[in-house]
Short mmCIF file of C-alpha atoms in Angstrom, two decimals:
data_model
loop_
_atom_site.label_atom_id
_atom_site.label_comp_id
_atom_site.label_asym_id
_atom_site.label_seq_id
_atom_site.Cartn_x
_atom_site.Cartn_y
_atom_site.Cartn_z
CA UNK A 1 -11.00 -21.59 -20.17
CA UNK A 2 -11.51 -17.96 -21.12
CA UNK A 3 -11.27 -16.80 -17.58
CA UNK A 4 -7.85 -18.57 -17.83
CA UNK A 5 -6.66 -17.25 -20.52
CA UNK A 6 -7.55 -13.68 -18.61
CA UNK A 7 -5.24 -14.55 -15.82
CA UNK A 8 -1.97 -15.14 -17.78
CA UNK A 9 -2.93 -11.94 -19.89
CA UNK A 10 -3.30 -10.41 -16.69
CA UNK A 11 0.00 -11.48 -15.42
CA UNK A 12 2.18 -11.08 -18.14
CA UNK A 13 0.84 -6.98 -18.63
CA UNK A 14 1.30 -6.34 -14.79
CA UNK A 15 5.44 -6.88 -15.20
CA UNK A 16 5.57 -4.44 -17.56
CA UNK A 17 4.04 -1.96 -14.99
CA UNK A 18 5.21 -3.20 -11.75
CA UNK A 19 8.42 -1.01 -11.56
CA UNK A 20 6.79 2.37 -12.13
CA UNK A 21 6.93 5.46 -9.55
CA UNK A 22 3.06 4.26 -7.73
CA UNK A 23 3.35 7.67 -5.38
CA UNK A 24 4.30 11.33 -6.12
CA UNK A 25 4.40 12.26 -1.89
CA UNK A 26 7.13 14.03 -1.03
CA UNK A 27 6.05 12.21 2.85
CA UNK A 28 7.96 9.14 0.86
CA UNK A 29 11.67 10.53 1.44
CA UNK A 30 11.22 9.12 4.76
CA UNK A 31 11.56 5.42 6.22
CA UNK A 32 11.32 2.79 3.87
CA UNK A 33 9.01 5.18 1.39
CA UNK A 34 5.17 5.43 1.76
CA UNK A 35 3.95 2.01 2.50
CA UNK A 36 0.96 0.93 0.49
CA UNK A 37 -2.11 -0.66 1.57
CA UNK A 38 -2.60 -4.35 1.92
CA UNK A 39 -5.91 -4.93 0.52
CA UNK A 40 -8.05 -5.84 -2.19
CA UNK A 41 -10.45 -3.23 -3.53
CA UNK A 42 -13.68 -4.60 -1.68
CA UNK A 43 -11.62 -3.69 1.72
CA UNK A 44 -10.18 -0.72 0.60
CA UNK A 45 -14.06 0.49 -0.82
CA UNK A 46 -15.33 0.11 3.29
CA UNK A 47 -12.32 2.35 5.17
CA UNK A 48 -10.19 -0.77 5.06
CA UNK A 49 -11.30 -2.83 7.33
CA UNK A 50 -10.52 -6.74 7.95
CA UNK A 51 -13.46 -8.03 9.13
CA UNK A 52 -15.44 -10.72 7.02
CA UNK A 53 -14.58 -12.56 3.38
CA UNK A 54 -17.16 -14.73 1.85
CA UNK A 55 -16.96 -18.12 -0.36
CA UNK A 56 -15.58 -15.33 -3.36
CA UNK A 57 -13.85 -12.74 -1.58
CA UNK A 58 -10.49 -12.93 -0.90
CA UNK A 59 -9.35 -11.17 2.49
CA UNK A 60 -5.78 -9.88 2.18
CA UNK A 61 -5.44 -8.54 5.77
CA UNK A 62 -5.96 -11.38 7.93
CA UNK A 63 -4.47 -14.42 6.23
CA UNK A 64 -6.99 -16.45 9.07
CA UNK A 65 -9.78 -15.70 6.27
CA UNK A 66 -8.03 -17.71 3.03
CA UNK A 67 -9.59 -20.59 4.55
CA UNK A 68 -12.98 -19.37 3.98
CA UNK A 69 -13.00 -19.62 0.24
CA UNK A 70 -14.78 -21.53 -1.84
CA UNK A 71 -13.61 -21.25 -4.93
CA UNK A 72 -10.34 -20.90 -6.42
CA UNK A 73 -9.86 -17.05 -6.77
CA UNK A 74 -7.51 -15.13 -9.08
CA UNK A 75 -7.70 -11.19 -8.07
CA UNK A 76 -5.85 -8.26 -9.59
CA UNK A 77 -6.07 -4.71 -8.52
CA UNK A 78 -4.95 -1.23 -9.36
CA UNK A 79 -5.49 2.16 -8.62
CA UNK A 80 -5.49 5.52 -10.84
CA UNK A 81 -4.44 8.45 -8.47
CA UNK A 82 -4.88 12.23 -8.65
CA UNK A 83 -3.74 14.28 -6.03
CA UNK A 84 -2.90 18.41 -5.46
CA UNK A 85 -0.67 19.61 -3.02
CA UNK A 86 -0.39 22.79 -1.48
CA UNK A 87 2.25 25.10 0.66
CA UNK A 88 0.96 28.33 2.03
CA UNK A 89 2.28 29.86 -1.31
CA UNK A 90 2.58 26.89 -4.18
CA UNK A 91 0.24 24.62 -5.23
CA UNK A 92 1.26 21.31 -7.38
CA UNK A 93 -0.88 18.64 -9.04
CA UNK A 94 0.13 14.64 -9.88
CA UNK A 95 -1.71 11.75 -11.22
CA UNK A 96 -0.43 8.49 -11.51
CA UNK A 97 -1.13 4.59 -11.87
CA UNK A 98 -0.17 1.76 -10.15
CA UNK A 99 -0.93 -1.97 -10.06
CA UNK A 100 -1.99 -3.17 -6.06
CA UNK A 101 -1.90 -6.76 -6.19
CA UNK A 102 -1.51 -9.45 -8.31
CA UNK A 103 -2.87 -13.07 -6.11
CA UNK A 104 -3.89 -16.64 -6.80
CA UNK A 105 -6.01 -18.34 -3.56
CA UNK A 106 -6.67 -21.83 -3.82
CA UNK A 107 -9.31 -23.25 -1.14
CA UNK A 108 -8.09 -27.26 -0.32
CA UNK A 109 -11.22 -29.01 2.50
CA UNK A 110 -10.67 -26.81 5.90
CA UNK A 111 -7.05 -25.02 4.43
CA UNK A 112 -6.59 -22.19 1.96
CA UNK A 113 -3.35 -21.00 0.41
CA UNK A 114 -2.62 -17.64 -1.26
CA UNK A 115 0.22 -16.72 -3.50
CA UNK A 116 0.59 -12.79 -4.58
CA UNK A 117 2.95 -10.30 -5.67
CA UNK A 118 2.02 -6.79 -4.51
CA UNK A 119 4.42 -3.32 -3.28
CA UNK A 120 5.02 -3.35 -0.17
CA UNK A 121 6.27 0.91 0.02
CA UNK A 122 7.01 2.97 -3.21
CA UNK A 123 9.02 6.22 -2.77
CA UNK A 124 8.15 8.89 -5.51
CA UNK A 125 8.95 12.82 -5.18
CA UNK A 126 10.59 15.90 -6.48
CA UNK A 127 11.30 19.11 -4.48
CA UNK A 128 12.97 22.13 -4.90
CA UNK A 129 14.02 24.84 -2.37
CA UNK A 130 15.61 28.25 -3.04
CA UNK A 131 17.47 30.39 -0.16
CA UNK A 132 19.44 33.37 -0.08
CA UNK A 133 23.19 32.72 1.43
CA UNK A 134 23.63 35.08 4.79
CA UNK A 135 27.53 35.18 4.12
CA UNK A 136 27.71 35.53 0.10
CA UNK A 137 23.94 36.31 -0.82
CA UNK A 138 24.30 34.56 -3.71
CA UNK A 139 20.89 32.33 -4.67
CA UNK A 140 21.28 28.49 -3.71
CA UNK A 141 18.75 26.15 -5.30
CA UNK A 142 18.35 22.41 -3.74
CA UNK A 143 16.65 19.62 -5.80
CA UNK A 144 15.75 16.79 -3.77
CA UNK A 145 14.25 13.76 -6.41
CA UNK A 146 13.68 9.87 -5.56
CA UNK A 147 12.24 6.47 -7.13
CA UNK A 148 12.28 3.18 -6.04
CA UNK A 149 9.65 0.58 -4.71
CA UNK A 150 10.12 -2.23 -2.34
CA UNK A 151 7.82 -5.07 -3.40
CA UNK A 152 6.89 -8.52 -2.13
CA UNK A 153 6.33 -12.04 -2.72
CA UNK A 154 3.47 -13.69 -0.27
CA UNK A 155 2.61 -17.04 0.58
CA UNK A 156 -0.11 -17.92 2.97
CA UNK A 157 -1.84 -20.26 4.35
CA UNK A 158 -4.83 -20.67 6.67
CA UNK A 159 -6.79 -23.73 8.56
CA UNK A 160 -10.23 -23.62 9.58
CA UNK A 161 -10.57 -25.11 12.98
CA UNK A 162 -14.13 -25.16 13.27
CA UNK A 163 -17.76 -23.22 12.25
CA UNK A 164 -16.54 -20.19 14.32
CA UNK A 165 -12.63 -20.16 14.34
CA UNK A 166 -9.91 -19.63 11.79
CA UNK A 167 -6.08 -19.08 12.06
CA UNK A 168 -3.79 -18.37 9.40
CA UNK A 169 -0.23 -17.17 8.52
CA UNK A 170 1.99 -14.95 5.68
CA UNK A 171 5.14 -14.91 4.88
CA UNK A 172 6.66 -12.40 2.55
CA UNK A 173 9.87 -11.92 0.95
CA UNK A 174 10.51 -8.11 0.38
CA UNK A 175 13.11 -6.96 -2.00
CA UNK A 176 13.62 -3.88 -4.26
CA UNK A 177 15.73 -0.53 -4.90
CA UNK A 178 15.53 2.64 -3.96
CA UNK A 179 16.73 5.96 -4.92
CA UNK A 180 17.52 9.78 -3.86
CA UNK A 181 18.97 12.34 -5.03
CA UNK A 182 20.16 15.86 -3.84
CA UNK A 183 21.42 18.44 -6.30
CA UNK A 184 22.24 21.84 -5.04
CA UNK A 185 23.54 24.60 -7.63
CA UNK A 186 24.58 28.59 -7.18
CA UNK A 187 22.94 30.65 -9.20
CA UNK A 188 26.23 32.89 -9.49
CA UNK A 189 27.87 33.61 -13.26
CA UNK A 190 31.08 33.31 -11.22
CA UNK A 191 30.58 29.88 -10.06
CA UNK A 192 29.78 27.24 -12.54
CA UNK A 193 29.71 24.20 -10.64
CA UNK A 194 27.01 23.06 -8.54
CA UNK A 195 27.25 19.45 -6.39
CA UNK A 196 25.16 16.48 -6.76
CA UNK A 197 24.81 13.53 -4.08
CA UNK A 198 22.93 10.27 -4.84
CA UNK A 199 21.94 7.16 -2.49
CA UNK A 200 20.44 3.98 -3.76
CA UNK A 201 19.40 1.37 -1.69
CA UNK A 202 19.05 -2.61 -2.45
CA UNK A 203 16.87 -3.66 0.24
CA UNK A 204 15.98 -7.33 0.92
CA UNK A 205 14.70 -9.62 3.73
CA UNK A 206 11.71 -11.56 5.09
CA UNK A 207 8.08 -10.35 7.06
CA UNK A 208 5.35 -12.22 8.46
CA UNK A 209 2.49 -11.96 9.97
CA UNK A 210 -0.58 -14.16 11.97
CA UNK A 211 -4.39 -13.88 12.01
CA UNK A 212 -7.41 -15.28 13.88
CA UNK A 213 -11.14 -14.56 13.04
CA UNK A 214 -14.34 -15.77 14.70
CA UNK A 215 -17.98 -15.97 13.79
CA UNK A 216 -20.55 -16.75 15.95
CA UNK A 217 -24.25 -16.17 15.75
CA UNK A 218 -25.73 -13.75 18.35
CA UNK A 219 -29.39 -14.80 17.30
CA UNK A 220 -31.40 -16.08 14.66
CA UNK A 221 -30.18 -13.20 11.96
CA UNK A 222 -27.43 -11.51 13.57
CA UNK A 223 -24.01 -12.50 12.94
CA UNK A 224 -20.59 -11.28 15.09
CA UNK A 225 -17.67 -11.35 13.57
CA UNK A 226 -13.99 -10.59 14.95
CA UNK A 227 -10.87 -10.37 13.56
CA UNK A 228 -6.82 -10.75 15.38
CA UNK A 229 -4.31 -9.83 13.14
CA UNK A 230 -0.06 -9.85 14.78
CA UNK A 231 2.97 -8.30 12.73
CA UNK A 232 5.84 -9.48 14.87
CA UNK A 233 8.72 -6.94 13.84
CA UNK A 234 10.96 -7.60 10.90
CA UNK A 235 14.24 -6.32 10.04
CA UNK A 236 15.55 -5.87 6.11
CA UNK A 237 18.76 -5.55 5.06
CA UNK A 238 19.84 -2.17 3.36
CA UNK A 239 22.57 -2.51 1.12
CA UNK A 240 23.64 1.08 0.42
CA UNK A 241 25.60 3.04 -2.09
CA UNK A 242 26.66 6.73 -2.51
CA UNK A 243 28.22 9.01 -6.04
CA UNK A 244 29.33 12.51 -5.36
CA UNK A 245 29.52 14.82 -8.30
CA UNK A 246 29.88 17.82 -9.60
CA UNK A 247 28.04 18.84 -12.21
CA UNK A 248 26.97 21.64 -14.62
CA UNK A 249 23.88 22.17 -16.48
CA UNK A 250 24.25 22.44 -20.69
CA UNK A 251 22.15 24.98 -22.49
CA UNK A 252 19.41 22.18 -23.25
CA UNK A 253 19.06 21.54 -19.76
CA UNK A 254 21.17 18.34 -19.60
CA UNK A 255 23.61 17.19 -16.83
CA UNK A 256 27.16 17.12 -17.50
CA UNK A 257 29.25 15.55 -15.20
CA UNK A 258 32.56 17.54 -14.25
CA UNK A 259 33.91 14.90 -11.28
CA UNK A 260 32.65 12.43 -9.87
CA UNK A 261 33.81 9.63 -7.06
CA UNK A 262 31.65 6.65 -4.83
CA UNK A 263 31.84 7.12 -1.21
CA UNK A 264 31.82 4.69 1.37
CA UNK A 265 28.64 4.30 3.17
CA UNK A 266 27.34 1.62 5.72
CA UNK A 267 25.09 -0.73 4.99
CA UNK A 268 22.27 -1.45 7.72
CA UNK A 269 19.23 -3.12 9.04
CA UNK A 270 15.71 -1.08 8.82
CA UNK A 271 13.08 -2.39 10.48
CA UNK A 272 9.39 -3.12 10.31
CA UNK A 273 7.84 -2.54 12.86
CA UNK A 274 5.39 -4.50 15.29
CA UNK A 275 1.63 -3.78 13.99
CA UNK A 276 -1.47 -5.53 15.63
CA UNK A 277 -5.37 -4.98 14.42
CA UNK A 278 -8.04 -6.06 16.52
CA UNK A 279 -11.50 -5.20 14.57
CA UNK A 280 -15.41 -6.43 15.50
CA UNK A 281 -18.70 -5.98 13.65
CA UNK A 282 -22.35 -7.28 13.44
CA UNK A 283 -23.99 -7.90 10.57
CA UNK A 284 -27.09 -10.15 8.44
CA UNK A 285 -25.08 -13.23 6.25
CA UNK A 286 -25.33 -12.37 2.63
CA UNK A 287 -27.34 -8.81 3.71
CA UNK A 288 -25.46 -6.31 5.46
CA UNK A 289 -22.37 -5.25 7.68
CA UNK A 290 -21.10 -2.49 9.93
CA UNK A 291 -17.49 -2.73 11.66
CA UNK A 292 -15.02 -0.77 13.24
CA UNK A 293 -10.99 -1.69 13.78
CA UNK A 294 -7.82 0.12 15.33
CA UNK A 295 -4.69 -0.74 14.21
CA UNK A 296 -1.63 0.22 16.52
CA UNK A 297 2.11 0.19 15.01
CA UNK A 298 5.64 0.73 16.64
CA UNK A 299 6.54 2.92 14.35
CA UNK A 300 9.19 5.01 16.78
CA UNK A 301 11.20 2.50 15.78
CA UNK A 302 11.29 3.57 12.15
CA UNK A 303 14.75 5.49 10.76
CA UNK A 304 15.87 6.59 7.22
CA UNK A 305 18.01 4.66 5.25
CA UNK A 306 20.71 6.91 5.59
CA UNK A 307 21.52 8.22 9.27
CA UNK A 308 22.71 11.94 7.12
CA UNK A 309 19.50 12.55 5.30
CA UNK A 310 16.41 14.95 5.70
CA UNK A 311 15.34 13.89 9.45
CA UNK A 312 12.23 13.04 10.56
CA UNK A 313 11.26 12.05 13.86
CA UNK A 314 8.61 8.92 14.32
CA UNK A 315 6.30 8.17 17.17
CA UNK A 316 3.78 5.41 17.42
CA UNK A 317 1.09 5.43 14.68
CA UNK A 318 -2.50 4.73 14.91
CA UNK A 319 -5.05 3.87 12.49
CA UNK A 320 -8.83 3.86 12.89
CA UNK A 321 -11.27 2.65 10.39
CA UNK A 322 -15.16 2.32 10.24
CA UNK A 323 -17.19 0.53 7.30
CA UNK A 324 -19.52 -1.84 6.21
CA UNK A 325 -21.61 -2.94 2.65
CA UNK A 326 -25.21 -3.09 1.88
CA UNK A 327 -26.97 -6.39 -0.28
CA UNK A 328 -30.33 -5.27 -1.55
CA UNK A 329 -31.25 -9.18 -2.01
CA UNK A 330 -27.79 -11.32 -2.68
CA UNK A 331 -30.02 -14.42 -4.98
CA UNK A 332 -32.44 -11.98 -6.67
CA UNK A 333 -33.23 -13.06 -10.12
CA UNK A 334 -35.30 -10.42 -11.21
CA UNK A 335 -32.73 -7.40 -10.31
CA UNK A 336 -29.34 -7.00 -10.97
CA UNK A 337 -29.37 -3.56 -9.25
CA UNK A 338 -30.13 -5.93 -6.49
CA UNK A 339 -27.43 -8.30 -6.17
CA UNK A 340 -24.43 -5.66 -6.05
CA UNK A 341 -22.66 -4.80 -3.35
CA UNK A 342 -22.61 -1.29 -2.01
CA UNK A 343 -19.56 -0.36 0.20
CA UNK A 344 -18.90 2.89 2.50
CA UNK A 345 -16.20 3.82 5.09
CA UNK A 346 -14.63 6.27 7.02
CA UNK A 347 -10.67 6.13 8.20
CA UNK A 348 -8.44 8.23 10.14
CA UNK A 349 -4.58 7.29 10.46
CA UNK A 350 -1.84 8.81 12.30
CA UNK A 351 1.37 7.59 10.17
CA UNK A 352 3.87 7.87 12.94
CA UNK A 353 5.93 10.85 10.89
CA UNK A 354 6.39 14.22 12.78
CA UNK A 355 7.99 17.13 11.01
CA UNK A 356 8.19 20.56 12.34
CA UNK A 357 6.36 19.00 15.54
CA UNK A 358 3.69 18.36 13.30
CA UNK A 359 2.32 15.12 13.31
CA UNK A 360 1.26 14.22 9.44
CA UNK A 361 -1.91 12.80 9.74
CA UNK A 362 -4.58 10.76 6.77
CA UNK A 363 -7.97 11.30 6.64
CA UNK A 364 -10.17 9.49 3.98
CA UNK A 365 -14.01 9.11 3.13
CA UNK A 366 -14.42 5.58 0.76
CA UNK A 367 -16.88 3.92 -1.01
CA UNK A 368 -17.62 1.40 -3.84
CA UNK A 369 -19.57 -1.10 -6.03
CA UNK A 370 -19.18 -4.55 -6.05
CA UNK A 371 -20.65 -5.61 -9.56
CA UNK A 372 -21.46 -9.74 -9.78
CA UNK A 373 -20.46 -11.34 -12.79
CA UNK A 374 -21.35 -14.79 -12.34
CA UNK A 375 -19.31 -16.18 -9.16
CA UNK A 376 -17.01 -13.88 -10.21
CA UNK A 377 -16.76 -9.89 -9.22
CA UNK A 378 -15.35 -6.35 -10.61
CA UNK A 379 -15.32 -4.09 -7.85
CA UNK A 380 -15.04 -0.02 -8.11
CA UNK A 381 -13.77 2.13 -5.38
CA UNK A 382 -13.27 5.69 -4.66
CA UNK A 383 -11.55 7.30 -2.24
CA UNK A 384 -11.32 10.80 -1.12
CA UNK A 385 -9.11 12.08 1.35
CA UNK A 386 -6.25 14.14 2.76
CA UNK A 387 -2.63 14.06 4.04
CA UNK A 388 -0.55 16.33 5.67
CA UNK A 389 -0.98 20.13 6.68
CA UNK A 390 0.62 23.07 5.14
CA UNK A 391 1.03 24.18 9.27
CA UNK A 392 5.20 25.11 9.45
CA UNK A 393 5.43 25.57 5.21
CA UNK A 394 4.72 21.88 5.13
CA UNK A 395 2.73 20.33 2.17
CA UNK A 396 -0.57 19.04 2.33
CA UNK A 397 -1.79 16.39 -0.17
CA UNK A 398 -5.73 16.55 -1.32
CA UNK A 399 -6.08 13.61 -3.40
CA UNK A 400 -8.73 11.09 -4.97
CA UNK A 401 -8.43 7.74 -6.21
CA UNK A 402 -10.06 5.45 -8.29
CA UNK A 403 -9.65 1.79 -7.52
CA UNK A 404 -10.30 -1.43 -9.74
CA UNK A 405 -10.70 -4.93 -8.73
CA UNK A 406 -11.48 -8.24 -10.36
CA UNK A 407 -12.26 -11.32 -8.56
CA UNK A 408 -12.17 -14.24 -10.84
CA UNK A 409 -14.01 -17.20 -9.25
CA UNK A 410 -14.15 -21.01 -10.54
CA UNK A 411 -14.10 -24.37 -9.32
CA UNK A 412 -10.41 -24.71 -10.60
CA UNK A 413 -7.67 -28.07 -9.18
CA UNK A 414 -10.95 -29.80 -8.63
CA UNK A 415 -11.60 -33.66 -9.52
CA UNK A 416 -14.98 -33.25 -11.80
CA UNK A 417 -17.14 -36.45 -10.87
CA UNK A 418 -19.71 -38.17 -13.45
CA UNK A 419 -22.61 -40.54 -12.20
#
């Protein structure tokens, strides 16, 4: 009952935060905004791999692995951010929290369904450049500021065919708003007025995507596991506004609005593009794991909302991750040092955006606890890593996070029998 009680709690706080700015990158102008990592803590803890679930843990990559659950799992995550950015002459600093997932999994004989809310991409920045005008030399200052998420509703299922294969299915509903804005201003006691442009976004449409795992024994200890996950592409509808102003600037700071008048803009179709993971790894049941996986996404197909904004160029992105966890002894009884869950991984990713002819690349370094409480588990992550390259004036993100999971475990929706 208490751990009920928890969930609703749990659900009724995250609303309250779900809205909020979740990135500070400036990297988020482009596309659809920074997309965020499907994944529970425990994943995101070994590099982010896909690879194996067990009777508690809920596998959010590959929907193939609801069907391996036990128990009826509720699971909520969120991360606390901190991140410095640096030019070759500016440095910055950010910190921020966001809520990753919000999911119910209910295991039903050889099927398991998940429901879950979770962001899908979250665009977050604010920029300013300065620049002396060759014809006038007067001092022209550009703001460039956005918000917005794009979040999404999942339903899965998955069937377990037999002892060493699993398929399974999601599909998601995206939907959310996003916003930009560009302000650019004279610094000139002569000219008062400086111009403002803002975009906003509604975006909406469906996503899905398909997953098969197997695990077969190689010998007497050794396990192999293998995991098949498909993204056909998707395509979500942009509807798309634009307010042209000009503006001044009160002596408190404020904006004052001189004239102002919509534009006509077109609305369009951004798409999603293909992704496909194919990941392997050995391991001891209950003991220990090691795993690799490449993920490969068609991101050249990618484009800003608006075909007049910033541009960035997009190529095919690549993702490689390496991890594993560690079970002194899962059933000890004497140690509880013993039964946790110690989780380590490596990950490099390509993202697909080039600016300058740089490619912007992520490197990160993870790992975590996975604390037992009961059939239930809280599970800590850290992350350390980098983004970006301050190569061509561009800005490079340093940044460390601190992730928190709970996996809430109980024989829920099932018929109690008395002899």
């Amino acid at each position: 009952m208490i751990k009920k009680i928890i969930v609703i709690v749990c659900f009724f706080a995250s609303l309250s935060s779900w809205a909020q700015d979740n990135t500070a990158s400036p990297y988020s102008y482009f596309g659809l905004g920074e997309v965020k990592f499907k994944g529970t803590e425990e994943a995101k803890a070994m590099g982010g791999i896909s690879i194996v679930a067990d009777s508690t843990q809920l596998n959010l990559i590959n929907p193939a692995y609801y069907s391996k659950l036990r128990y009826t799992t509720f699971a909520v995550g969120g991360t606390n951010s901190f991140t410095n950015f640096y030019t070759n002459n500016e440095s910055d600093k950010s910190q921020r929290t966001s809520l990753d997932y919000l999911l119910i999994a209910i295991p039903k004989q050889k099927f398991g369904i998940t429901i879950g809310l979770m962001p899908f991409s979250t665009v977050g920045f604010k920029l300013k450049s300065s620049e002396i005008n060759s014809i006038d030399q007067t001092l022209r200052e550009k703001k460039f500021l956005g918000n917005g998420n794009i979040n999404r509703v999942l339903f899965g299922t998955s069937y377990k065919i037999n002892s060493k294969f699993s398929v399974g299915f999601d599909i998601n509903y995206n939907f959310g708003k996003i916003k930009t804005e560009t302000v650019e201003f004279v610094e000139d006691p002569v000219i008062q007025l400086g111009s403002r442009e803002r975009n906003t976004s509604i975006v909406k449409g469906f996503s899905s995507s398909f997953g098969v795992t197997y695990e077969g024994k190689i010998n007497n200890k050794l396990t192999l596991y293998s995991s098949l996950t498909f993204s056909p592409e998707s395509k979500l509808y942009s509807e798309n506004t634009r307010n042209i102003a000009t503006i001044v600037y009160g002596s408190s700071g404020n904006e004052l609005i001189d004239e102002e008048q919509d534009v006509d803009v077109q609305n369009n179709y951004i798409a999603i593009p293909t992704k496909l993971s194919i990941g392997s790894g050995i391991g001891v049941k209950n003991k220990w794991l090691i795993a690799t996986e490449i993920t490969l996404q068609q991101t050249s197909k990618l484009e800003n909302r608006f075909k007049d904004e910033l541009n960035g160029d997009f190529k095919n992105a690549t993702k490689i991750a390496l991890g594993g966890f560690f079970i002194p002894k899962y059933n000890s009884f004497s140690s509880y040092f013993s039964r946790i869950t110690y989780r380590a991984g490596l990950r490099y990713e390509n993202t697909g955006l080039v600016l300058k002819n740089e490619s912007i690349n992520d490197y990160g370094m993870t790992f975590g606890l996975g604390l037992p409480v009961g059939l239930s588990k809280i599970n800590i992550g850290f992350e350390l890593g980098k983004k970006g390259t301050t190569t061509q004036n561009l800005i490079q993100e340093n940044y460390f996070n601190l992730n928190i999971g709970l996996s809430l475990s109980d024989l829920w929706f099932r018929k109690r029998e008395i002899n």
